[in-house]
Tab-separated table of C-alpha atoms in Angstrom:
chain	number	residue	atom	x	y	z
A	1	MET	CA	0.000	0.000	0.000
A	2	VAL	CA	2.796	2.428	0.907
A	3	PHE	CA	4.498	1.707	-2.422
A	4	LEU	CA	1.309	2.287	-4.422
A	5	VAL	CA	0.602	5.593	-2.690
A	6	SER	CA	4.195	6.708	-3.178
A	7	ALA	CA	4.088	5.770	-6.869
A	8	ALA	CA	0.811	7.657	-7.304
A	9	VAL	CA	2.286	10.791	-5.691
A	10	PHE	CA	5.458	10.626	-7.801
A	11	PHE	CA	3.891	9.903	-11.183
A	12	GLY	CA	0.888	12.152	-10.592
A	13	THR	CA	3.137	15.083	-9.775
A	14	ALA	CA	5.386	14.295	-12.755
A	15	LEU	CA	2.483	14.189	-15.216
A	16	LEU	CA	0.880	17.414	-14.004
A	17	THR	CA	4.228	19.212	-13.998
A	18	ALA	CA	4.996	18.090	-17.547
A	19	LEU	CA	1.607	19.380	-18.720
A	20	ALA	CA	1.907	22.642	-16.784
A	21	THR	CA	5.417	23.232	-18.128
A	22	TRP	CA	4.218	22.650	-21.703
A	23	LYS	CA	1.594	25.341	-21.136
A	24	ILE	CA	3.978	27.830	-19.522
A	25	ILE	CA	6.525	27.530	-22.357
A	26	GLY	CA	4.046	29.084	-24.769
A	27	LEU	CA	3.215	31.879	-22.328
A	28	LEU	CA	6.880	32.672	-21.674
A	29	ARG	CA	7.521	32.963	-25.416
A	30	GLN	CA	4.452	35.161	-25.750
A	31	TRP	CA	5.702	37.379	-22.910
A	32	SER	CA	9.250	37.364	-24.387
A	33	VAL	CA	10.726	36.066	-21.134
A	34	LEU	CA	13.824	34.602	-22.735
A	35	ASP	CA	17.312	33.779	-21.503
A	36	LEU	CA	19.609	35.209	-24.173
A	37	PRO	CA	23.034	33.616	-24.796
A	38	ASN	CA	25.994	35.518	-23.363
A	39	PRO	CA	29.693	34.804	-22.706
A	40	ARG	CA	28.868	33.358	-19.265
A	41	SER	CA	25.955	31.124	-20.314
A	42	SER	CA	26.101	27.491	-21.419
A	43	HIS	CA	23.414	27.676	-24.139
A	44	ASP	CA	23.505	28.971	-27.718
A	45	ILE	CA	19.927	30.018	-28.557
A	46	PRO	CA	17.309	32.185	-26.769
A	47	THR	CA	15.388	29.913	-24.413
A	48	PRO	CA	12.285	30.631	-22.299
A	49	ARG	CA	13.173	31.265	-18.655
A	50	GLY	CA	10.625	30.843	-15.878
A	51	GLY	CA	9.478	27.248	-16.211
A	52	GLY	CA	9.817	27.095	-12.465
A	53	LEU	CA	6.446	28.847	-12.232
A	54	ALA	CA	4.794	25.635	-13.421
A	55	VAL	CA	6.978	23.418	-11.229
A	56	VAL	CA	6.414	25.419	-8.043
A	57	THR	CA	2.669	25.728	-8.657
A	58	VAL	CA	2.226	21.962	-8.933
A	59	VAL	CA	4.559	21.305	-5.990
A	60	LEU	CA	2.666	23.696	-3.727
A	61	ILE	CA	-0.719	22.239	-4.707
A	62	PHE	CA	0.452	18.743	-3.756
A	63	TRP	CA	2.368	20.004	-0.706
A	64	ILE	CA	-0.726	21.753	0.667
A	65	ALA	CA	-2.978	18.780	-0.113
A	66	LEU	CA	-0.640	16.408	1.758
A	67	ALA	CA	-0.513	18.759	4.724
A	68	MET	CA	-4.287	18.997	4.904
A	69	LEU	CA	-4.938	15.285	4.458
A	70	THR	CA	-2.115	13.536	6.315
A	71	MET	CA	-0.766	15.758	9.090
A	72	GLU	CA	-1.722	16.637	12.645
A	73	ASP	CA	-2.554	20.251	13.471
A	74	THR	CA	0.891	21.420	14.640
A	75	GLN	CA	2.782	19.685	11.844
A	76	ARG	CA	0.186	20.846	9.316
A	77	ALA	CA	0.557	24.490	10.323
A	78	LEU	CA	4.326	24.316	9.970
A	79	SER	CA	4.181	22.555	6.604
A	80	LEU	CA	1.681	25.109	5.279
A	81	SER	CA	3.961	27.890	6.503
A	82	VAL	CA	6.852	26.334	4.577
A	83	ALA	CA	4.639	26.246	1.487
A	84	GLY	CA	3.795	29.900	2.040
A	85	GLY	CA	7.488	30.732	2.341
A	86	ALA	CA	8.192	28.996	-0.965
A	87	PHE	CA	5.383	31.002	-2.572
A	88	VAL	CA	6.826	34.292	-1.309
A	89	LEU	CA	10.289	33.408	-2.590
A	90	ALA	CA	8.821	32.365	-5.936
A	91	ILE	CA	7.182	35.798	-6.310
A	92	VAL	CA	10.364	37.661	-5.354
A	93	SER	CA	12.429	35.481	-7.683
A	94	TRP	CA	9.961	35.936	-10.563
A	95	ILE	CA	10.347	39.687	-10.210
A	96	ASP	CA	14.097	39.130	-10.287
A	97	ASP	CA	13.730	37.067	-13.475
A	98	LEU	CA	11.733	39.858	-15.114
A	99	LYS	CA	13.438	43.016	-13.925
A	100	GLY	CA	16.482	42.049	-11.907
A	101	LEU	CA	16.797	42.704	-8.187
A	102	SER	CA	19.884	43.549	-6.191
A	103	PRO	CA	21.528	40.652	-4.317
A	104	VAL	CA	20.768	42.500	-1.060
A	105	ILE	CA	17.006	42.462	-1.668
A	106	ARG	CA	17.064	38.784	-2.590
A	107	LEU	CA	19.091	37.854	0.489
A	108	VAL	CA	16.911	39.928	2.823
A	109	ALA	CA	13.807	38.170	1.505
A	110	GLN	CA	15.413	34.773	1.969
A	111	TYR	CA	16.626	35.508	5.497
A	112	MET	CA	13.212	36.868	6.504
A	113	VAL	CA	11.306	33.839	5.203
A	114	VAL	CA	13.755	31.310	6.640
A	115	SER	CA	13.841	33.049	10.026
A	116	PHE	CA	10.038	33.131	10.185
A	117	ILE	CA	9.803	29.384	9.532
A	118	LEU	CA	12.418	28.534	12.141
A	119	VAL	CA	10.628	30.653	14.753
A	120	LEU	CA	7.569	28.464	14.188
A	121	ALA	CA	9.535	25.211	14.287
A	122	SER	CA	9.628	23.189	17.485
A	123	ALA	CA	12.476	23.985	19.864
A	124	SER	CA	13.043	20.223	20.151
A	125	GLN	CA	13.998	19.993	16.462
A	126	LEU	CA	17.646	20.956	16.735
A	127	THR	CA	19.829	20.792	13.644
A	128	PHE	CA	22.973	20.346	15.735
A	129	GLN	CA	21.321	17.934	18.181
A	130	GLY	CA	22.085	19.906	21.352
A	131	LEU	CA	25.781	20.447	20.622
A	132	VAL	CA	25.220	24.218	20.741
A	133	PRO	CA	22.707	26.396	22.625
A	134	LEU	CA	19.225	26.751	21.151
A	135	TRP	CA	19.735	30.362	20.015
A	136	LEU	CA	22.983	29.455	18.249
A	137	ASP	CA	21.392	26.371	16.694
A	138	LYS	CA	18.691	28.598	15.159
A	139	ILE	CA	21.164	31.192	13.882
A	140	LEU	CA	23.432	28.597	12.299
A	141	THR	CA	20.433	26.841	10.771
A	142	VAL	CA	19.247	30.094	9.181
A	143	ILE	CA	22.700	30.646	7.673
A	144	LEU	CA	22.948	27.061	6.400
A	145	TRP	CA	19.466	27.137	4.897
A	146	VAL	CA	20.050	30.408	3.042
A	147	TRP	CA	23.429	29.132	1.890
A	148	PHE	CA	21.804	25.987	0.471
A	149	ILE	CA	19.117	28.032	-1.310
A	150	ASN	CA	21.801	30.008	-3.086
A	151	VAL	CA	23.962	26.949	-3.764
A	152	PHE	CA	21.003	25.332	-5.502
A	153	ASN	CA	20.389	28.507	-7.500
A	154	PHE	CA	24.053	28.977	-8.455
A	155	MET	CA	24.427	25.359	-9.580
A	156	ASP	CA	21.521	25.540	-12.049
A	157	GLY	CA	23.806	26.268	-14.991
A	158	ILE	CA	23.247	23.516	-17.586
A	159	ASP	CA	20.327	21.550	-18.996
A	160	GLY	CA	18.904	18.953	-16.639
A	161	ILE	CA	21.167	19.471	-13.642
A	162	ALA	CA	18.589	20.952	-11.236
A	163	GLY	CA	16.066	18.257	-12.122
A	164	VAL	CA	18.608	15.490	-11.622
A	165	GLU	CA	19.652	16.881	-8.228
A	166	THR	CA	16.058	17.299	-7.052
A	167	ILE	CA	15.115	13.768	-8.090
A	168	SER	CA	18.214	12.384	-6.366
A	169	ILE	CA	17.558	14.118	-3.041
A	170	GLY	CA	13.813	13.444	-3.123
A	171	LEU	CA	14.157	9.747	-3.874
A	172	GLY	CA	17.113	9.521	-1.490
A	173	ILE	CA	14.958	10.733	1.404
A	174	THR	CA	12.223	8.276	0.413
A	175	ILE	CA	14.676	5.358	0.318
A	176	LEU	CA	16.047	6.410	3.718
A	177	ALA	CA	12.547	6.408	5.149
A	178	GLY	CA	11.972	2.916	3.774
A	179	THR	CA	15.191	1.499	5.207
A	180	LEU	CA	14.459	3.060	8.600
A	181	GLY	CA	10.925	1.684	8.810
A	182	TRP	CA	9.075	4.694	7.384
A	183	PRO	CA	9.562	7.222	10.186
A	184	PRO	CA	8.082	10.716	9.653
A	185	LEU	CA	10.849	12.039	7.374
A	186	MET	CA	8.460	14.020	5.115
A	187	GLN	CA	8.986	11.417	2.392
A	188	SER	CA	5.688	12.326	0.701
A	189	GLN	CA	6.835	15.911	0.245
A	190	ALA	CA	10.186	14.614	-1.001
A	191	LEU	CA	8.379	12.481	-3.587
A	192	VAL	CA	6.384	15.517	-4.706
A	193	LEU	CA	9.611	17.413	-5.381
A	194	ALA	CA	11.174	14.421	-7.149
A	195	GLY	CA	8.078	13.879	-9.295
A	196	ALA	CA	7.841	17.545	-10.238
A	197	ALA	CA	11.517	17.531	-11.221
A	198	ALA	CA	10.973	14.445	-13.377
A	199	GLY	CA	8.077	16.116	-15.174
A	200	PHE	CA	10.112	19.256	-15.751
A	201	LEU	CA	13.061	17.222	-17.071
A	202	TRP	CA	10.902	16.179	-20.026
A	203	TRP	CA	11.279	19.778	-21.246
A	204	ASN	CA	14.602	20.716	-19.628
A	205	TRP	CA	16.719	17.758	-20.796
A	206	HIS	CA	19.323	18.720	-23.389
A	207	PRO	CA	18.606	20.527	-25.635
A	208	ALA	CA	16.383	22.356	-23.146
A	209	LYS	CA	13.081	23.854	-24.284
A	210	VAL	CA	12.791	25.898	-21.085
A	211	PHE	CA	14.831	26.887	-18.027
A	212	LEU	CA	13.703	26.970	-14.395
A	213	GLY	CA	14.740	30.551	-13.789
A	214	ASP	CA	15.189	31.905	-10.270
A	215	ALA	CA	11.418	31.539	-9.815
A	216	GLY	CA	11.997	27.784	-9.829
A	217	SER	CA	15.492	27.213	-8.489
A	218	VAL	CA	15.153	29.430	-5.399
A	219	PRO	CA	11.865	27.908	-4.087
A	220	LEU	CA	13.098	24.386	-4.896
A	221	GLY	CA	16.316	25.053	-3.001
A	222	PHE	CA	14.231	26.406	-0.128
A	223	LEU	CA	11.997	23.315	0.018
A	224	LEU	CA	14.851	20.829	-0.403
A	225	GLY	CA	16.771	22.676	2.286
A	226	TRP	CA	13.818	22.309	4.636
A	227	LEU	CA	13.648	18.560	4.023
A	228	LEU	CA	17.382	18.111	4.592
A	229	LEU	CA	17.298	20.202	7.768
A	230	SER	CA	14.340	18.119	8.936
A	231	LEU	CA	16.503	15.023	8.538
A	232	ALA	CA	19.203	16.608	10.689
A	233	GLY	CA	16.585	17.725	13.197
A	234	ASN	CA	15.433	14.119	13.520
A	235	GLY	CA	18.992	13.019	14.272
A	236	ILE	CA	19.657	11.731	10.751
A	237	TRP	CA	22.386	14.287	10.163
A	238	ALA	CA	24.908	12.241	8.122
A	239	PRO	CA	22.501	11.568	5.221
A	240	ALA	CA	21.443	15.225	5.335
A	241	VAL	CA	25.020	16.137	4.416
A	242	ILE	CA	25.739	13.259	2.046
A	243	LEU	CA	22.664	13.484	-0.210
A	244	PRO	CA	23.441	17.002	-1.578
A	245	LEU	CA	27.214	16.618	-1.219
A	246	TYR	CA	28.144	17.093	-4.880
A	247	TYR	CA	26.317	20.427	-5.033
A	248	LEU	CA	27.786	21.556	-1.725
A	249	VAL	CA	31.383	20.681	-2.608
A	250	ASP	CA	31.325	21.976	-6.196
A	251	ALA	CA	29.735	25.289	-5.156
A	252	THR	CA	31.998	25.778	-2.129
A	253	LEU	CA	35.242	24.952	-3.910
A	254	THR	CA	34.294	27.166	-6.846
A	255	LEU	CA	33.482	30.049	-4.495
A	256	LEU	CA	36.814	29.691	-2.699
A	257	GLU	CA	38.707	29.537	-5.998
A	258	ARG	CA	36.954	32.664	-7.265
A	259	LEU	CA	37.657	34.500	-4.014
A	260	GLY	CA	41.294	33.531	-4.348
A	261	ARG	CA	41.389	35.047	-7.840
A	262	GLY	CA	39.679	38.230	-6.669
A	263	ASP	CA	36.574	37.647	-8.821
A	264	LYS	CA	33.286	39.391	-8.063
A	265	ILE	CA	31.496	36.398	-6.577
A	266	TRP	CA	27.995	37.833	-7.096
A	267	GLU	CA	28.431	37.904	-10.887
A	268	ALA	CA	27.430	35.047	-13.196
A	269	HIS	CA	30.254	32.773	-14.307
A	270	ARG	CA	31.139	29.406	-15.839
A	271	CYS	CA	33.677	28.204	-13.282
A	272	HIS	CA	31.840	25.301	-11.637
A	273	TYR	CA	33.423	21.920	-12.226
A	274	TYR	CA	30.463	20.674	-14.252
A	275	GLN	CA	30.668	23.835	-16.394
A	276	GLN	CA	34.387	23.279	-16.967
A	277	ALA	CA	33.495	19.802	-18.256
A	278	ILE	CA	31.088	21.366	-20.776
A	279	GLN	CA	33.765	23.774	-21.957
A	280	LYS	CA	36.244	20.907	-22.407
A	281	GLY	CA	33.987	18.764	-24.571
A	282	PHE	CA	31.312	17.014	-22.526
A	283	SER	CA	27.672	17.428	-23.547
A	284	HIS	CA	25.016	18.717	-21.142
A	285	ASP	CA	23.239	15.382	-21.007
A	286	HIS	CA	26.489	13.479	-20.379
A	287	VAL	CA	27.331	15.713	-17.411
A	288	ALA	CA	23.795	15.475	-16.031
A	289	ARG	CA	23.851	11.677	-16.319
A	290	SER	CA	27.267	11.564	-14.651
A	291	ILE	CA	25.965	13.609	-11.728
A	292	PHE	CA	22.929	11.341	-11.456
A	293	ILE	CA	25.139	8.228	-11.358
A	294	GLY	CA	27.294	9.867	-8.689
A	295	ASN	CA	24.169	10.812	-6.747
A	296	ILE	CA	22.914	7.221	-6.849
A	297	MET	CA	26.132	6.197	-5.122
A	298	LEU	CA	25.684	9.039	-2.621
A	299	VAL	CA	22.214	7.718	-1.793
A	300	GLY	CA	23.788	4.323	-1.096
A	301	PHE	CA	26.381	5.847	1.204
A	302	ALA	CA	23.697	7.988	2.877
A	303	VAL	CA	21.831	4.791	3.777
A	304	THR	CA	25.110	3.222	4.921
A	305	SER	CA	25.805	6.237	7.144
A	306	THR	CA	22.704	5.552	9.249
A	307	HIS	CA	24.546	2.491	10.610
A	308	ALA	CA	28.187	3.384	9.940
A	309	PRO	CA	28.642	7.184	9.661
A	310	ILE	CA	32.417	7.107	9.111
A	311	THR	CA	32.127	4.521	6.345
A	312	GLY	CA	29.339	6.533	4.726
A	313	PHE	CA	31.332	9.757	4.770
A	314	ILE	CA	34.512	8.135	3.466
A	315	GLY	CA	32.619	6.512	0.611
A	316	ALA	CA	30.771	9.737	-0.217
A	317	ALA	CA	34.011	11.736	-0.161
A	318	ALA	CA	35.583	9.238	-2.589
A	319	VAL	CA	32.623	9.582	-4.958
A	320	ILE	CA	32.873	13.377	-4.941
A	321	PHE	CA	36.640	13.303	-5.488
A	322	VAL	CA	36.252	11.065	-8.537
A	323	MET	CA	33.418	13.208	-9.944
A	324	LEU	CA	35.365	16.461	-9.633
A	325	LEU	CA	38.520	14.895	-11.053
A	326	TYR	CA	36.533	13.462	-13.969
A	327	PHE	CA	34.946	16.809	-14.804
A	328	LYS	CA	38.105	18.833	-14.433
A	329	HIS	CA	40.796	16.669	-16.008
A	330	ASN	CA	39.203	14.035	-18.223
A	331	PRO	CA	37.123	15.690	-20.958
A	332	ARG	CA	35.721	13.474	-23.652
A	333	ARG	CA	37.651	13.897	-26.886
């Protein structure tokens, strides 16, 4: 029964997202909301930007329905608040897609929404599991959550990559829940995100017919961040780090390298490891598939880490090392 319900959530979300994205592509072209090629982009033709409007709309419909139908009052109120936060960030990010907003405005909006959600969250749900005082736990969690939102946004630089990452994390959380006896790890919400990403990939796989835009990547990063922090808050902290590890390491190393060169880190660029692979000869779909294969292994090590954290981390670190080395030094000829 659990499997059938999970399959219905995943495939239902995927189908509706694919249909909604098909509809929004025409509207974006009609509104001339196009991402034009430039020296820092990884595409060659004008492509509609803002497909995330369809993705986020379907996700929030399912997210709200699950909250209303399956959750107790306290949990329901918090989940609905998270959905409301994603909606606010989608609106702010859509304005950014259309007109461009300063990084300060975007960050202020993100910090305000994240802080509001964490004020509502139970004091017993501690990301750092009591290793630091409650007030410090909340502050560090806010910083980590906002950092992840922006990591997810920054890493959305080639066809298919955001969809692949969302599917990997969503299904990873679901598999974790199954191996741990289906505890309340918000696996239904994770399946909604994975299904929506799968539906969007139908249109975003190389050559992409549409891009997420900030209106999609920012809310998705927000919702995925919430799920990962919920894992940590339930004491399942190792998988919460391992599941998104490729994104975290690629983004962090790239940021440090750019700081070392004196680059303006708020400007768009093509310095991520996966982008270097594109420049050296890999295709978008090859890189996306490679990341998905690496993520499958990360899911395996995330499950392993629930019983053997050191083994899980060592294995995950080895996977990331091989992925980065492959992208940076072994382009396909």
